Amino acid sequence: MTDELTTFEELELRPELMKALRNMGFTEPTPIQSRAIWPLLEGRDVIAKAPTGTGKTCSFGIPLLECFRPDCTDVQGIVICPTRELCMQIADDLRALAAFMPEIRIAALYGGQPIGRQIVALQKKPHFVVATPGRLIDHMNRGNIWLGDVYTAVLDEADEMLKMGFVKDVRKILNATPRDTQVALFSATISREVMNVAWEYQRDAVEITVEATGSARPDIVQYALYATGDDRVNTLCRIIEGLDLHRTMVFANRKVTVQWLCKKMKAHGCSVDCLHGDIPQSQRNRVMEGFRKHRFDTLICTDVAARGIDVDDVEAVVNYDIPDENEYYLHRIGRTGRAKRHGIAITFMTDADEFRMRDIKKYTHSDIQTVTLSDDGQLVPETDNKEA
Ligand code: ADP
Ligand code: MG
């Protein structure tokens, strides 16, 4: 077995798992999958840095399910992630991978859902648990779950999770697993906090870096457009109409902006809905489901509400506000151009944002082209022929 695999067949996975992969339409591993799956199957610790949309979920999902131990009646694998949306998404992905292994039970534990339902799920003795740190700690404190038999602990979007202040919770969770538990860290960036957790909980970890280049680089064309104040609503609607977009994610920095924008765009006759932290969980699930099922065209959201969300065919991402942090830029535009589709990213900016824009370009190594909007809503590259 070489270090990198080129086909899933080389792994000689359980036939049920191969069948699930074929059903999902996955014929060959993505670069991160081709490098992370084998060491994880061998039981090694892994620290993997890979940009969004590169297929990290299957990188840990396939080894988790391949190593399923039917004789183990306690939780044998946990996946910790920063948000409830991501938690549901990962649980769904694992269930899809386990579609032909009906004996496998997978539970999702996240804040915002009544705890009673989750207690019932835990009483059914799940083999795998996907959880946000806070809710998992809650169940641990209530004695609903025991992590003393966990073989594998995965931290997904580790940088985000630790940045959100979950360091203590994550340590508490890992401390509750056996000393020799396999620890897999997946992250878009390897921050100081991620390194600290790696030093404390990993041994001789296999380090994997997948750059956003070559085949792993999502196919995203990036534009910047000067647009200010409330004019942006008009501009946005014209773009959506002009480019005939039916699946767009629009990011704003604040909840109030999201709410306001949603109202304004509806008034313009646009087909929109929104997600932000103050929306109750049940409604958030409905909105997500609606967007996935193409019930409306444009989803407006804050960064936190959108984190980790994987909707396959987002055509365009619009930054209504320029993001406060460079990493957010990558996270946002990573919503489009996924799984080998083309995507466009449009960032609204003002003169005052020019410095921020330069910083983002430098940090993300992005080629962001300045464009203007034509009368019929097309993006026209600025011909940089100013007279000397
Ligand atoms: P990440 O966690 O790195 O952001 P995901 O695991 O969410 O990425 O995967 C991104 C997209 O790529 C998803 O739509 C997923 O279904 C798809 N995908 C994952 N692995 C493969 C594969 N081997 N072949 C084709 N598509 C894949
Ligand atoms: Mg992911």
Coordinates of C-alpha atoms and ligand atoms in Angstrom, one line a residue:
M1 CA 0.0 0.0 0.0
T2 CA 1.5 3.3 -1.0
D3 CA 1.0 6.5 1.0
E4 CA -1.6 8.0 -1.3
L5 CA -4.4 6.1 -2.8
T6 CA -5.8 6.8 -6.2
T7 CA -9.0 4.7 -5.9
F8 CA -11.3 3.7 -3.1
E9 CA -10.9 0.0 -4.2
E10 CA -7.3 -0.1 -3.0
L11 CA -8.6 0.3 0.6
E12 CA -10.5 -3.0 0.3
L13 CA -13.3 -1.5 2.3
R14 CA -16.4 -3.4 3.5
P15 CA -18.7 -4.0 0.5
E16 CA -21.5 -2.1 2.2
L17 CA -19.3 1.0 2.4
M18 CA -18.2 0.7 -1.2
K19 CA -21.8 0.4 -2.2
A20 CA -22.7 3.6 -0.2
L21 CA -19.8 5.5 -1.9
R22 CA -21.0 4.4 -5.3
N23 CA -24.5 5.5 -4.4
M24 CA -23.2 8.9 -3.4
G25 CA -21.5 9.1 -6.8
F26 CA -18.0 9.2 -5.3
T27 CA -15.7 7.4 -7.7
E28 CA -12.3 8.6 -6.7
P29 CA -10.9 10.0 -3.4
T30 CA -10.3 13.7 -3.1
P31 CA -6.6 14.7 -2.2
I32 CA -7.3 14.9 1.5
Q33 CA -9.2 11.6 1.4
S34 CA -6.4 9.9 -0.5
R35 CA -3.9 11.0 2.2
A36 CA -5.9 10.8 5.5
I37 CA -8.0 7.6 5.2
W38 CA -5.2 5.1 5.2
P39 CA -3.3 6.4 8.3
L40 CA -6.7 6.7 10.1
L41 CA -7.5 3.1 9.2
E42 CA -4.1 2.1 10.7
G43 CA -5.1 3.8 13.9
R44 CA -2.7 6.7 13.6
D45 CA -3.4 10.2 14.9
V46 CA -3.8 12.6 12.1
I47 CA -3.7 16.4 12.0
A48 CA -5.0 17.6 8.6
K49 CA -5.1 21.1 7.2
A50 CA -7.4 21.4 4.2
P51 CA -9.6 24.2 2.8
T52 CA -13.3 23.9 2.9
G53 CA -15.0 21.8 0.2
T54 CA -12.2 19.3 -0.1
G55 CA -14.1 16.4 1.3
K56 CA -12.9 16.3 4.9
T57 CA -16.1 14.6 6.2
C58 CA -15.5 11.3 4.3
S59 CA -11.8 11.5 5.3
F60 CA -12.8 10.6 8.8
G61 CA -16.3 9.1 8.1
I62 CA -14.9 6.3 6.0
P63 CA -12.4 5.1 8.6
L64 CA -14.9 5.5 11.4
L65 CA -17.4 3.2 9.7
E66 CA -14.8 0.8 8.3
C67 CA -13.5 0.2 11.8
F68 CA -17.0 -0.3 13.2
R69 CA -16.9 -2.8 16.1
P70 CA -20.3 -4.5 16.4
D71 CA -19.3 -6.1 19.8
C72 CA -18.7 -2.7 21.4
T73 CA -22.0 -1.6 23.1
D74 CA -20.7 1.8 24.3
V75 CA -20.0 4.9 22.1
Q76 CA -17.0 4.0 20.0
G77 CA -16.5 7.1 17.9
I78 CA -17.2 10.8 18.5
V79 CA -17.0 13.7 16.2
I80 CA -16.9 17.2 17.7
C81 CA -17.8 20.2 15.6
P82 CA -18.5 23.9 16.3
T83 CA -22.1 24.4 15.3
R84 CA -25.5 22.7 15.3
E85 CA -25.9 22.9 11.5
L86 CA -22.5 21.3 10.9
C87 CA -23.4 18.7 13.5
M88 CA -26.6 17.7 11.7
Q89 CA -24.8 17.8 8.4
I90 CA -22.0 15.4 9.5
A91 CA -24.5 13.1 11.1
D92 CA -26.5 13.0 7.8
D93 CA -23.3 12.3 5.9
L94 CA -22.3 9.5 8.2
R95 CA -25.8 8.0 7.9
A96 CA -25.5 8.2 4.1
L97 CA -22.1 6.3 4.4
A98 CA -23.8 3.8 6.7
A99 CA -26.8 3.4 4.5
F100 CA -26.1 -0.3 3.9
M101 CA -25.0 -1.0 7.5
P102 CA -28.4 -0.8 9.2
E103 CA -27.1 -2.1 12.5
I104 CA -25.1 1.1 13.0
R105 CA -26.7 3.8 15.2
I106 CA -25.6 7.4 14.9
A107 CA -26.7 10.2 17.3
A108 CA -26.4 13.9 16.8
L109 CA -26.2 16.0 20.0
Y110 CA -26.4 19.8 19.7
G111 CA -27.8 22.8 21.5
G112 CA -31.2 24.2 20.6
Q113 CA -32.9 20.8 20.4
P114 CA -34.8 19.6 23.4
I115 CA -32.5 17.5 25.5
G116 CA -35.2 14.8 26.1
R117 CA -35.2 13.6 22.5
Q118 CA -31.4 13.3 22.7
I119 CA -31.6 11.4 25.9
V120 CA -33.9 8.9 24.2
A121 CA -31.4 8.6 21.4
L122 CA -28.6 8.0 23.9
Q123 CA -30.6 5.3 25.6
K124 CA -30.7 3.4 22.3
K125 CA -26.9 3.1 22.7
P126 CA -25.5 4.8 19.6
H127 CA -22.2 3.6 18.3
F128 CA -21.2 7.0 17.0
V129 CA -22.0 10.4 18.3
V130 CA -21.6 13.7 16.5
A131 CA -21.8 16.6 18.9
T132 CA -21.2 20.3 19.6
P133 CA -18.9 20.6 22.7
G134 CA -21.4 22.4 25.0
R135 CA -24.2 19.9 24.5
L136 CA -21.9 16.9 24.8
I137 CA -20.5 18.2 28.1
D138 CA -24.1 18.7 29.3
H139 CA -24.9 15.0 28.6
M140 CA -21.7 14.0 30.2
N141 CA -22.5 16.0 33.4
R142 CA -26.0 14.4 33.5
G143 CA -24.5 10.9 33.2
N144 CA -26.2 10.3 29.9
I145 CA -23.1 9.3 28.0
W146 CA -19.8 7.5 28.8
L147 CA -16.8 8.1 26.7
G148 CA -14.6 5.5 28.4
D149 CA -14.7 3.1 25.4
V150 CA -14.1 5.7 22.6
Y151 CA -11.6 4.4 20.0
T152 CA -11.6 7.5 17.8
A153 CA -12.2 11.2 18.5
V154 CA -12.5 13.5 15.6
L155 CA -12.4 17.3 15.9
D156 CA -13.8 18.8 12.8
E157 CA -13.3 22.5 12.0
A158 CA -11.0 22.5 15.0
D159 CA -9.7 26.1 14.4
E160 CA -13.3 27.5 14.4
M161 CA -14.3 25.4 17.4
L162 CA -11.3 26.5 19.5
K163 CA -11.6 30.1 18.4
M164 CA -15.2 30.1 19.5
G165 CA -14.1 29.5 23.1
F166 CA -14.6 25.8 23.3
V167 CA -11.1 25.0 24.4
K168 CA -12.0 24.0 27.9
D169 CA -15.0 21.9 26.8
V170 CA -12.9 20.1 24.1
R171 CA -10.2 19.3 26.7
K172 CA -12.8 18.0 29.1
I173 CA -14.2 15.8 26.4
L174 CA -10.9 14.4 25.3
N175 CA -9.9 13.9 29.0
A176 CA -13.0 11.7 29.3
T177 CA -11.8 9.3 26.6
P178 CA -9.2 6.6 27.1
R179 CA -5.5 7.8 27.0
D180 CA -4.8 5.8 23.9
T181 CA -7.8 7.1 21.9
Q182 CA -7.1 7.9 18.3
V183 CA -7.4 11.7 17.8
A184 CA -8.0 13.2 14.4
L185 CA -7.9 16.9 13.9
F186 CA -9.4 18.5 10.8
S187 CA -9.0 22.2 10.3
A188 CA -8.9 24.8 7.5
T189 CA -6.1 26.5 9.4
I190 CA -3.7 25.3 12.0
S191 CA -3.9 27.9 14.7
R192 CA -1.9 28.1 17.9
E193 CA -4.9 26.7 19.8
V194 CA -5.1 23.7 17.4
M195 CA -1.4 23.1 17.9
N196 CA -1.9 23.1 21.6
V197 CA -4.6 20.5 21.5
A198 CA -2.4 18.4 19.1
W199 CA 0.6 18.6 21.4
E200 CA -1.5 17.6 24.4
Y201 CA -3.6 14.8 22.9
Q202 CA -1.8 13.4 19.9
R203 CA 1.2 11.1 19.6
D204 CA 3.3 10.9 16.5
A205 CA 0.5 12.3 14.4
V206 CA 0.6 12.1 10.6
E207 CA 0.6 15.7 9.4
I208 CA -1.3 16.4 6.2
T209 CA -1.6 19.6 4.3
V210 CA -3.8 20.0 1.3
E211 CA -3.3 23.4 -0.3
A212 CA -6.0 25.2 -2.2
T213 CA -4.2 24.6 -5.4
G214 CA -4.4 22.2 -8.3
S215 CA -7.3 19.8 -8.3
A216 CA -8.1 20.7 -4.7
R217 CA -8.6 24.3 -5.6
P218 CA -12.3 25.0 -5.9
D219 CA -13.2 26.6 -9.2
I220 CA -14.3 30.0 -8.0
V221 CA -14.0 33.3 -9.9
Q222 CA -13.7 36.2 -7.5
Y223 CA -14.9 39.7 -8.1
A224 CA -15.0 43.0 -6.2
L225 CA -17.6 45.5 -6.9
Y226 CA -17.9 49.1 -5.5
A227 CA -21.3 49.5 -3.9
T228 CA -22.2 51.5 -0.9
G229 CA -24.9 51.8 1.7
D230 CA -28.4 50.9 0.9
D231 CA -27.6 51.0 -2.8
R232 CA -26.2 47.5 -2.3
V233 CA -29.8 46.1 -2.1
N234 CA -30.5 47.3 -5.5
T235 CA -27.2 46.1 -6.9
L236 CA -27.7 42.7 -5.3
C237 CA -31.1 42.3 -6.8
R238 CA -29.8 43.4 -10.2
I239 CA -27.0 40.9 -10.1
I240 CA -29.2 38.0 -9.1
E241 CA -31.6 38.9 -12.0
G242 CA -28.9 39.7 -14.5
L243 CA -26.9 36.6 -13.9
D244 CA -30.1 34.5 -13.5
L245 CA -28.9 33.1 -10.1
H246 CA -31.1 30.6 -8.4
R247 CA -28.8 29.5 -5.6
T248 CA -26.9 32.3 -3.9
M249 CA -25.6 32.8 -0.4
V250 CA -25.3 36.4 0.8
F251 CA -23.2 37.1 3.8
A252 CA -23.5 40.1 6.1
N253 CA -21.5 40.8 9.2
R254 CA -24.4 41.4 11.6
K255 CA -27.7 39.8 12.5
V256 CA -29.6 43.1 12.1
T257 CA -28.2 43.5 8.6
V258 CA -29.3 40.0 7.7
Q259 CA -32.8 40.7 9.0
W260 CA -33.1 44.1 7.3
L261 CA -31.7 42.8 4.0
C262 CA -34.1 39.9 4.0
K263 CA -37.0 42.2 4.4
K264 CA -35.8 44.6 1.7
M265 CA -35.1 41.9 -0.8
K266 CA -38.5 40.4 -0.3
A267 CA -40.0 43.8 -0.9
H268 CA -38.0 43.8 -4.2
G269 CA -39.7 40.5 -5.1
C270 CA -36.6 38.4 -4.6
S271 CA -37.0 34.8 -3.4
V272 CA -35.0 34.9 -0.1
D273 CA -34.8 33.6 3.4
C274 CA -32.3 34.1 6.1
L275 CA -30.3 32.4 8.9
H276 CA -28.7 34.0 12.0
G277 CA -28.1 33.2 15.6
D278 CA -31.4 34.5 17.0
I279 CA -33.6 32.3 14.8
P280 CA -35.0 29.4 16.8
Q281 CA -33.6 26.0 16.0
S282 CA -36.7 24.5 14.5
Q283 CA -37.0 27.4 12.1
R284 CA -33.3 27.2 11.2
N285 CA -33.8 23.6 10.2
R286 CA -36.7 24.6 8.1
V287 CA -34.7 27.3 6.3
M288 CA -31.8 25.0 5.7
E289 CA -34.0 22.3 4.4
G290 CA -35.8 24.9 2.2
F291 CA -32.5 26.1 0.7
R292 CA -31.3 22.5 0.1
K293 CA -34.6 21.7 -1.7
H294 CA -34.5 24.8 -3.9
R295 CA -37.7 26.2 -2.3
F296 CA -36.1 29.7 -2.5
D297 CA -33.2 31.2 -4.4
T298 CA -31.1 33.3 -2.0
L299 CA -30.0 32.6 1.5
I300 CA -28.8 35.5 3.6
C301 CA -26.8 34.7 6.6
T302 CA -24.2 35.6 9.2
D303 CA -20.8 33.8 9.3
V304 CA -21.7 31.8 12.4
A305 CA -25.0 30.6 11.0
A306 CA -23.4 29.4 7.8
R307 CA -20.4 27.7 9.2
G308 CA -19.7 24.3 7.8
I309 CA -23.0 24.2 5.9
D310 CA -22.6 22.1 2.8
V311 CA -25.2 22.8 0.1
D312 CA -23.8 21.3 -3.0
D313 CA -24.6 23.6 -5.8
V314 CA -24.4 27.2 -4.6
E315 CA -23.8 29.2 -7.8
A316 CA -22.6 32.4 -6.2
V317 CA -21.5 33.9 -2.9
V318 CA -22.0 37.6 -2.3
N319 CA -20.2 39.4 0.5
Y320 CA -22.7 42.2 1.3
D321 CA -20.3 43.3 3.9
I322 CA -16.6 42.7 3.6
P323 CA -15.8 40.1 6.2
D324 CA -14.1 41.3 9.4
E325 CA -11.6 38.5 9.3
N326 CA -9.6 37.1 6.4
E327 CA -10.4 33.5 7.2
Y328 CA -14.1 34.3 7.0
Y329 CA -13.5 35.3 3.4
L330 CA -12.3 31.9 2.6
H331 CA -15.0 30.2 4.6
R332 CA -17.6 32.2 2.8
I333 CA -16.5 31.7 -0.7
G334 CA -15.8 28.1 0.0
R335 CA -19.6 27.7 -0.1
T336 CA -19.5 27.8 -3.9
G337 CA -17.4 26.0 -6.5
R338 CA -17.7 22.8 -4.4
A339 CA -17.2 19.3 -5.8
K340 CA -15.8 20.4 -9.1
R341 CA -18.6 22.9 -9.9
H342 CA -17.9 26.5 -11.0
G343 CA -18.7 29.2 -8.6
I344 CA -18.5 33.0 -8.4
A345 CA -17.8 35.1 -5.4
I346 CA -18.7 38.8 -5.4
T347 CA -17.6 41.2 -2.7
F348 CA -19.2 44.6 -2.2
M349 CA -16.7 47.2 -1.2
T350 CA -16.3 51.0 -0.6
D351 CA -13.2 53.1 -0.9
A352 CA -12.7 52.7 2.8
D353 CA -12.4 48.9 2.3
E354 CA -9.5 49.1 -0.1
F355 CA -7.0 48.3 2.6
R356 CA -9.0 45.4 3.9
M357 CA -9.4 44.1 0.4
R358 CA -5.6 44.2 -0.2
D359 CA -5.1 42.4 3.0
I360 CA -7.6 39.7 2.0
K361 CA -6.0 39.3 -1.4
K362 CA -2.6 38.9 0.3
Y363 CA -3.7 36.5 3.0
T364 CA -5.8 34.3 0.8
H365 CA -3.6 34.5 -2.3
S366 CA -6.7 35.3 -4.2
D367 CA -7.1 36.9 -7.6
I368 CA -10.0 39.2 -7.0
Q369 CA -11.0 41.2 -10.1
T370 CA -12.6 44.6 -9.8
V371 CA -15.8 44.8 -11.9
T372 CA -18.6 47.2 -12.5
L373 CA -22.2 46.4 -13.0
S374 CA -23.7 47.0 -16.4
D375 CA -27.3 48.2 -16.9
D376 CA -28.5 44.7 -17.6
G377 CA -26.9 43.3 -14.4
Q378 CA -23.7 41.9 -16.0
L379 CA -20.3 42.1 -14.3
V380 CA -17.9 44.0 -16.5
P381 CA -14.1 43.9 -15.8
E382 CA -12.7 47.3 -15.1
T383 CA -10.2 48.2 -17.9
D384 CA -7.4 49.7 -16.0
N385 CA -6.5 52.3 -18.6
K386 CA -6.5 55.4 -16.5
E387 CA -4.6 58.2 -18.3
A388 CA -1.2 58.9 -16.8
Ligands
ADP1 P1 -15.2 19.9 3.8 O1 -15.6 19.3 5.1 O2 -13.7 19.7 3.5 O3 -15.6 21.3 3.6 P2 -17.1 18.1 2.7 O4 -16.7 16.9 3.3 O5 -18.3 18.8 3.2 O6 -15.9 19.1 2.6 O7 -17.3 17.8 1.1 C1 -17.5 18.8 0.2 C2 -18.4 18.3 -1.0 O8 -17.7 17.4 -1.8 C3 -19.6 17.6 -0.5 O9 -20.7 18.0 -1.4 C4 -19.3 16.1 -0.7 O10 -20.5 15.4 -1.0 C5 -18.4 16.2 -1.9 N1 -17.4 15.0 -1.9 C6 -16.8 14.5 -0.9 N2 -15.9 13.5 -1.2 C7 -16.1 13.4 -2.6 C8 -15.5 12.5 -3.6 N3 -14.6 11.6 -3.2 N4 -15.9 12.6 -4.8 C9 -16.9 13.6 -5.2 N5 -17.4 14.4 -4.3 C10 -17.1 14.4 -3.0
MG2 MG -16.4 19.9 6.7

